[in-house]
PDB file of C-alpha atoms in Angstrom:
ATOM      1  CA  MET S   1      33.700 220.350 222.796  1.00 33.00           C
ATOM      2  CA  PRO S   2      29.949 220.322 222.057  1.00 38.00           C
ATOM      3  CA  SER S   3      27.757 221.035 225.072  1.00 36.00           C
ATOM      4  CA  ALA S   4      25.461 218.292 226.335  1.00 38.00           C
ATOM      5  CA  ILE S   5      21.934 218.088 227.716  1.00 34.00           C
ATOM      6  CA  ASP S   6      20.906 215.230 230.028  1.00 36.00           C
ATOM      7  CA  GLY S   7      24.244 213.557 229.385  1.00 40.00           C
ATOM      8  CA  ARG S   8      23.720 213.485 225.628  1.00 50.00           C
ATOM      9  CA  ARG S   9      26.063 215.223 223.200  1.00 63.00           C
ATOM     10  CA  ARG S  10      24.485 218.125 221.406  1.00 76.00           C
ATOM     11  CA  LEU S  11      24.419 217.388 217.694  1.00 78.00           C
ATOM     12  CA  GLN S  12      26.365 219.595 215.364  1.00 90.00           C
ATOM     13  CA  PRO S  13      24.293 221.201 212.559  1.00 87.00           C
ATOM     14  CA  GLU S  14      25.540 218.797 209.879  1.00 91.00           C
ATOM     15  CA  GLU S  15      24.847 215.792 212.089  1.00 93.00           C
ATOM     16  CA  ARG S  16      21.342 217.066 212.807  1.00 93.00           C
ATOM     17  CA  LYS S  17      20.750 217.646 209.105  1.00 95.00           C
ATOM     18  CA  GLN S  18      21.815 214.089 208.239  1.00 95.00           C
ATOM     19  CA  LEU S  19      19.539 212.601 210.884  1.00 95.00           C
ATOM     20  CA  LEU S  20      16.612 214.694 209.656  1.00 97.00           C
ATOM     21  CA  LEU S  21      17.422 213.697 206.081  1.00 97.00           C
ATOM     22  CA  LYS S  22      17.292 209.996 206.930  1.00 97.00           C
ATOM     23  CA  THR S  23      14.017 210.616 208.753  1.00 97.00           C
ATOM     24  CA  ALA S  24      12.747 212.433 205.657  1.00 98.00           C
ATOM     25  CA  VAL S  25      13.558 209.408 203.486  1.00 98.00           C
ATOM     26  CA  GLU S  26      11.498 207.235 205.859  1.00 98.00           C
ATOM     27  CA  VAL S  27       8.597 209.692 205.729  1.00 98.00           C
ATOM     28  CA  PHE S  28       8.710 209.927 201.929  1.00 98.00           C
ATOM     29  CA  ALA S  29       8.787 206.137 201.675  1.00 98.00           C
ATOM     30  CA  ARG S  30       5.677 205.915 203.851  1.00 97.00           C
ATOM     31  CA  ARG S  31       3.742 208.951 202.626  1.00 96.00           C
ATOM     32  CA  GLY S  32       5.034 209.363 199.069  1.00 96.00           C
ATOM     33  CA  ILE S  33       7.232 211.966 197.404  1.00 96.00           C
ATOM     34  CA  GLY S  34       4.232 214.210 196.787  1.00 91.00           C
ATOM     35  CA  ARG S  35       2.824 214.019 200.321  1.00 94.00           C
ATOM     36  CA  GLY S  36       5.688 213.717 202.798  1.00 93.00           C
ATOM     37  CA  GLY S  37       6.388 217.045 204.461  1.00 95.00           C
ATOM     38  CA  HIS S  38       8.029 219.048 207.210  1.00 97.00           C
ATOM     39  CA  THR S  39       5.375 218.289 209.848  1.00 97.00           C
ATOM     40  CA  GLU S  40       5.708 214.503 209.604  1.00 97.00           C
ATOM     41  CA  ILE S  41       9.500 214.742 209.623  1.00 97.00           C
ATOM     42  CA  ALA S  42       9.394 216.908 212.750  1.00 97.00           C
ATOM     43  CA  GLU S  43       7.091 214.419 214.488  1.00 96.00           C
ATOM     44  CA  ASP S  44       9.222 211.408 213.598  1.00 96.00           C
ATOM     45  CA  GLY S  45      12.478 213.234 214.324  1.00 94.00           C
ATOM     46  CA  GLY S  46      11.390 214.594 217.698  1.00 93.00           C
ATOM     47  CA  VAL S  47      12.048 218.216 216.779  1.00 94.00           C
ATOM     48  CA  SER S  48       9.959 221.280 216.040  1.00 95.00           C
ATOM     49  CA  VAL S  49       8.601 222.003 212.575  1.00 97.00           C
ATOM     50  CA  ALA S  50      10.646 225.205 212.655  1.00 97.00           C
ATOM     51  CA  THR S  51      13.816 223.124 213.058  1.00 95.00           C
ATOM     52  CA  VAL S  52      13.042 221.125 209.941  1.00 97.00           C
ATOM     53  CA  PHE S  53      12.361 224.330 208.008  1.00 97.00           C
ATOM     54  CA  ASN S  54      15.676 225.676 209.277  1.00 96.00           C
ATOM     55  CA  TYR S  55      17.476 222.912 207.380  1.00 97.00           C
ATOM     56  CA  PHE S  56      15.082 222.569 204.438  1.00 97.00           C
ATOM     57  CA  ASN S  57      13.462 225.975 204.056  1.00 96.00           C
ATOM     58  CA  THR S  58      11.044 225.109 201.236  1.00 97.00           C
ATOM     59  CA  ARG S  59       9.189 222.014 200.110  1.00 95.00           C
ATOM     60  CA  GLU S  60      11.225 222.084 196.883  1.00 95.00           C
ATOM     61  CA  ALA S  61      14.460 222.087 198.886  1.00 97.00           C
ATOM     62  CA  LEU S  62      13.213 219.180 200.993  1.00 97.00           C
ATOM     63  CA  VAL S  63      12.283 217.060 197.978  1.00 97.00           C
ATOM     64  CA  GLU S  64      15.589 217.818 196.276  1.00 97.00           C
ATOM     65  CA  ALA S  65      17.537 216.879 199.408  1.00 97.00           C
ATOM     66  CA  VAL S  66      15.690 213.563 199.799  1.00 98.00           C
ATOM     67  CA  LEU S  67      16.188 212.599 196.150  1.00 98.00           C
ATOM     68  CA  ASN S  68      19.867 213.589 196.338  1.00 98.00           C
ATOM     69  CA  GLU S  69      20.231 211.370 199.409  1.00 98.00           C
ATOM     70  CA  VAL S  70      18.654 208.382 197.646  1.00 98.00           C
ATOM     71  CA  GLU S  71      20.782 209.003 194.556  1.00 98.00           C
ATOM     72  CA  SER S  72      24.003 209.248 196.567  1.00 98.00           C
ATOM     73  CA  TYR S  73      23.210 206.081 198.494  1.00 98.00           C
ATOM     74  CA  LEU S  74      22.472 203.972 195.412  1.00 98.00           C
ATOM     75  CA  LEU S  75      25.407 205.315 193.408  1.00 98.00           C
ATOM     76  CA  ALA S  76      27.762 204.603 196.316  1.00 98.00           C
ATOM     77  CA  LEU S  77      26.372 201.056 196.527  1.00 98.00           C
ATOM     78  CA  ALA S  78      27.067 200.466 192.832  1.00 98.00           C
ATOM     79  CA  GLU S  79      30.503 202.087 192.914  1.00 98.00           C
ATOM     80  CA  SER S  80      31.651 200.016 195.883  1.00 98.00           C
ATOM     81  CA  ILE S  81      30.607 196.764 194.196  1.00 97.00           C
ATOM     82  CA  TYR S  82      32.191 197.575 190.840  1.00 97.00           C
ATOM     83  CA  GLN S  83      35.420 198.658 192.506  1.00 96.00           C
ATOM     84  CA  GLU S  84      35.678 195.479 194.556  1.00 96.00           C
ATOM     85  CA  CYS S  85      34.930 192.893 191.847  1.00 96.00           C
ATOM     86  CA  ASP S  86      37.199 192.435 188.813  1.00 96.00           C
ATOM     87  CA  ASP S  87      34.891 189.964 187.048  1.00 97.00           C
ATOM     88  CA  PRO S  88      32.328 192.084 185.146  1.00 97.00           C
ATOM     89  CA  VAL S  89      29.587 189.435 185.031  1.00 96.00           C
ATOM     90  CA  GLU S  90      29.974 188.619 188.698  1.00 96.00           C
ATOM     91  CA  ALA S  91      30.026 192.339 189.491  1.00 97.00           C
ATOM     92  CA  ILE S  92      26.663 192.916 187.807  1.00 96.00           C
ATOM     93  CA  ARG S  93      25.246 189.868 189.591  1.00 94.00           C
ATOM     94  CA  ASN S  94      26.510 191.245 192.905  1.00 95.00           C
ATOM     95  CA  HIS S  95      24.962 194.620 192.121  1.00 96.00           C
ATOM     96  CA  ILE S  96      21.548 193.068 191.455  1.00 94.00           C
ATOM     97  CA  HIS S  97      21.680 190.966 194.621  1.00 93.00           C
ATOM     98  CA  ALA S  98      22.877 193.893 196.760  1.00 96.00           C
ATOM     99  CA  PHE S  99      20.138 196.124 195.383  1.00 96.00           C
ATOM    100  CA  LEU S 100      17.463 193.566 196.215  1.00 95.00           C
ATOM    101  CA  ALA S 101      19.003 192.904 199.633  1.00 95.00           C
ATOM    102  CA  ASN S 102      18.525 196.597 200.373  1.00 97.00           C
ATOM    103  CA  CYS S 103      14.781 196.076 199.982  1.00 96.00           C
ATOM    104  CA  GLU S 104      15.053 194.452 203.405  1.00 94.00           C
ATOM    105  CA  SER S 105      18.012 196.268 204.978  1.00 96.00           C
ATOM    106  CA  ASN S 106      17.120 199.796 203.773  1.00 97.00           C
ATOM    107  CA  PRO S 107      13.589 199.547 202.390  1.00 97.00           C
ATOM    108  CA  ALA S 108      12.838 203.275 202.643  1.00 98.00           C
ATOM    109  CA  TYR S 109      15.571 204.148 200.149  1.00 98.00           C
ATOM    110  CA  ILE S 110      14.349 201.541 197.666  1.00 98.00           C
ATOM    111  CA  LYS S 111      10.694 202.557 198.037  1.00 97.00           C
ATOM    112  CA  VAL S 112      11.527 206.197 197.326  1.00 98.00           C
ATOM    113  CA  TRP S 113      13.606 205.090 194.323  1.00 97.00           C
ATOM    114  CA  LEU S 114      10.736 202.944 193.048  1.00 96.00           C
ATOM    115  CA  GLU S 115       8.246 205.804 193.165  1.00 96.00           C
ATOM    116  CA  TRP S 116      10.775 208.257 191.738  1.00 97.00           C
ATOM    117  CA  SER S 117      11.613 205.935 188.836  1.00 95.00           C
ATOM    118  CA  ALA S 118       7.956 205.752 187.799  1.00 92.00           C
ATOM    119  CA  SER S 119       6.919 209.375 188.377  1.00 90.00           C
ATOM    120  CA  VAL S 120       7.278 211.432 185.227  1.00 92.00           C
ATOM    121  CA  ARG S 121       6.430 214.720 186.924  1.00 90.00           C
ATOM    122  CA  ASP S 122       8.212 217.752 185.530  1.00 92.00           C
ATOM    123  CA  GLU S 123       9.703 218.703 188.896  1.00 91.00           C
ATOM    124  CA  THR S 124      11.438 215.362 189.542  1.00 95.00           C
ATOM    125  CA  TRP S 125      11.759 213.486 186.245  1.00 96.00           C
ATOM    126  CA  PRO S 126      14.776 215.333 184.736  1.00 96.00           C
ATOM    127  CA  HIS S 127      16.711 214.695 187.950  1.00 97.00           C
ATOM    128  CA  TYR S 128      15.833 211.008 187.821  1.00 97.00           C
ATOM    129  CA  LEU S 129      17.009 210.718 184.210  1.00 97.00           C
ATOM    130  CA  GLU S 130      20.372 212.244 185.156  1.00 97.00           C
ATOM    131  CA  PHE S 131      20.703 209.773 188.013  1.00 98.00           C
ATOM    132  CA  GLN S 132      19.590 206.888 185.798  1.00 97.00           C
ATOM    133  CA  ASN S 133      22.227 207.724 183.191  1.00 97.00           C
ATOM    134  CA  LYS S 134      24.949 207.541 185.838  1.00 98.00           C
ATOM    135  CA  LEU S 135      23.809 204.039 186.782  1.00 97.00           C
ATOM    136  CA  LEU S 136      23.473 203.034 183.125  1.00 97.00           C
ATOM    137  CA  ASP S 137      27.028 204.187 182.441  1.00 98.00           C
ATOM    138  CA  MET S 138      28.348 202.044 185.310  1.00 97.00           C
ATOM    139  CA  ILE S 139      26.453 198.944 184.191  1.00 97.00           C
ATOM    140  CA  SER S 140      27.285 199.538 180.512  1.00 98.00           C
ATOM    141  CA  GLU S 141      30.985 199.650 181.313  1.00 98.00           C
ATOM    142  CA  GLN S 142      30.763 196.224 182.946  1.00 97.00           C
ATOM    143  CA  VAL S 143      28.733 194.813 180.048  1.00 97.00           C
ATOM    144  CA  ASP S 144      31.294 196.144 177.570  1.00 98.00           C
ATOM    145  CA  ARG S 145      34.080 194.474 179.534  1.00 97.00           C
ATOM    146  CA  GLY S 146      32.098 191.238 179.598  1.00 97.00           C
ATOM    147  CA  ILE S 147      31.621 191.286 175.823  1.00 97.00           C
ATOM    148  CA  LYS S 148      35.295 191.985 175.185  1.00 96.00           C
ATOM    149  CA  SER S 149      36.354 189.183 177.531  1.00 96.00           C
ATOM    150  CA  GLY S 150      33.985 186.707 175.865  1.00 96.00           C
ATOM    151  CA  GLN S 151      31.882 186.242 178.989  1.00 97.00           C
ATOM    152  CA  LEU S 152      28.907 187.869 177.248  1.00 97.00           C
ATOM    153  CA  GLU S 153      27.742 187.014 173.758  1.00 96.00           C
ATOM    154  CA  PRO S 154      27.748 189.676 171.014  1.00 94.00           C
ATOM    155  CA  GLY S 155      24.358 191.216 170.335  1.00 93.00           C
ATOM    156  CA  LEU S 156      22.632 194.184 171.896  1.00 94.00           C
ATOM    157  CA  ALA S 157      24.849 197.167 172.655  1.00 96.00           C
ATOM    158  CA  PRO S 158      26.072 197.502 176.268  1.00 97.00           C
ATOM    159  CA  LYS S 159      23.809 200.503 176.953  1.00 96.00           C
ATOM    160  CA  GLU S 160      20.736 198.604 175.752  1.00 96.00           C
ATOM    161  CA  ARG S 161      21.488 195.607 177.979  1.00 96.00           C
ATOM    162  CA  ALA S 162      22.039 197.988 180.873  1.00 96.00           C
ATOM    163  CA  ARG S 163      18.609 199.535 180.218  1.00 96.00           C
ATOM    164  CA  TRP S 164      16.969 196.107 180.294  1.00 93.00           C
ATOM    165  CA  ALA S 165      18.721 195.284 183.569  1.00 92.00           C
ATOM    166  CA  LEU S 166      17.704 198.537 185.223  1.00 93.00           C
ATOM    167  CA  GLY S 167      14.163 198.348 183.881  1.00 91.00           C
ATOM    168  CA  ASN S 168      13.700 194.863 185.273  1.00 92.00           C
ATOM    169  CA  ALA S 169      14.847 196.092 188.675  1.00 91.00           C
ATOM    170  CA  GLN S 170      11.485 197.850 189.066  1.00 91.00           C
ATOM    171  CA  MET S 171       9.604 194.616 188.546  1.00 91.00           C
ATOM    172  CA  LEU S 172      11.878 192.679 190.900  1.00 93.00           C
ATOM    173  CA  VAL S 173      11.479 195.279 193.652  1.00 94.00           C
ATOM    174  CA  SER S 174       7.697 195.140 193.355  1.00 92.00           C
ATOM    175  CA  MET S 175       7.931 191.367 193.798  1.00 93.00           C
ATOM    176  CA  VAL S 176      10.064 191.719 196.930  1.00 93.00           C
ATOM    177  CA  PHE S 177       7.578 194.197 198.418  1.00 94.00           C
ATOM    178  CA  ASP S 178       4.551 192.024 197.590  1.00 92.00           C
ATOM    179  CA  PRO S 179       2.484 191.907 200.821  1.00 91.00           C
ATOM    180  CA  ASN S 180       1.821 188.233 200.126  1.00 91.00           C
ATOM    181  CA  GLY S 181       5.549 187.520 200.109  1.00 89.00           C
ATOM    182  CA  LYS S 182       8.101 186.908 197.403  1.00 87.00           C
ATOM    183  CA  PRO S 183       7.088 184.286 194.819  1.00 87.00           C
ATOM    184  CA  ARG S 184       8.606 180.838 195.177  1.00 88.00           C
ATOM    185  CA  GLY S 185      11.717 180.306 193.114  1.00 89.00           C
ATOM    186  CA  MET S 186      12.369 184.019 192.730  1.00 90.00           C
ATOM    187  CA  GLU S 187      16.118 183.638 193.217  1.00 88.00           C
ATOM    188  CA  ARG S 188      16.370 181.042 190.435  1.00 90.00           C
ATOM    189  CA  MET S 189      14.180 183.171 188.199  1.00 90.00           C
ATOM    190  CA  ILE S 190      16.531 186.126 188.721  1.00 90.00           C
ATOM    191  CA  GLU S 191      19.572 184.052 187.839  1.00 89.00           C
ATOM    192  CA  ARG S 192      18.016 182.649 184.658  1.00 91.00           C
ATOM    193  CA  GLY S 193      16.592 186.016 183.645  1.00 90.00           C
ATOM    194  CA  PHE S 194      19.922 187.708 184.261  1.00 90.00           C
ATOM    195  CA  ASP S 195      21.784 185.231 182.050  1.00 92.00           C
ATOM    196  CA  HIS S 196      19.245 185.597 179.245  1.00 92.00           C
ATOM    197  CA  MET S 197      18.956 189.384 179.435  1.00 90.00           C
ATOM    198  CA  LEU S 198      22.690 190.058 179.402  1.00 93.00           C
ATOM    199  CA  ALA S 199      23.461 187.138 177.047  1.00 94.00           C
ATOM    200  CA  VAL S 200      25.883 185.365 179.380  1.00 95.00           C
ATOM    201  CA  ALA S 201      27.989 182.890 177.412  1.00 92.00           C
ATOM    202  CA  SER S 202      27.033 179.279 178.108  1.00 82.00           C
ATOM    203  CA  GLU S 203      30.417 178.374 179.564  1.00 66.00           C
ATOM    204  CA  THR S 204      30.159 181.349 181.942  1.00 60.00           C
ATOM    205  CA  ALA S 205      26.596 180.789 183.172  1.00 54.00           C
TER     206      ALA S 205
END
């Protein structure tokens, strides 16, 4: 039984690490991947700087842990949607809507992803490309199923349509985070753009 202080259960090391990791994502979202560090995480997490270093002993280890956390979160989001929905076109739609909904429910994760996806620095870019390919494979599989079922028109290869979908996600996220607010009619624009980009058959749209 874990000991307690002031009536609160003492966190186990893995629990403490996960809490610090989520705090680190928030700090990176606010300060940037290149500027967020151990000191800010310690301040926000209510622990000593030494404690943060105990779990992430170098800046490189900290950055890698944060990016792994964002990757795991977004891959799990995609996997859960594609496992739950049998209709490939509807599944991709659900994925897009869930991703954008996370701009409000988990904005720190999306902000870190947005910066990561546009930062071609040697120390982070290869990792992003590996992560991106995992997402592209998931989306491509759904597009391929949609083409074979007749829900999507023949044309661009599944991987190319998946690239267009993922590339447009950056633009959509920037619109959601616009300090002046989302543009009017954004939801309708997304639906029409989605149908055009993936070549949804007219009877399916």
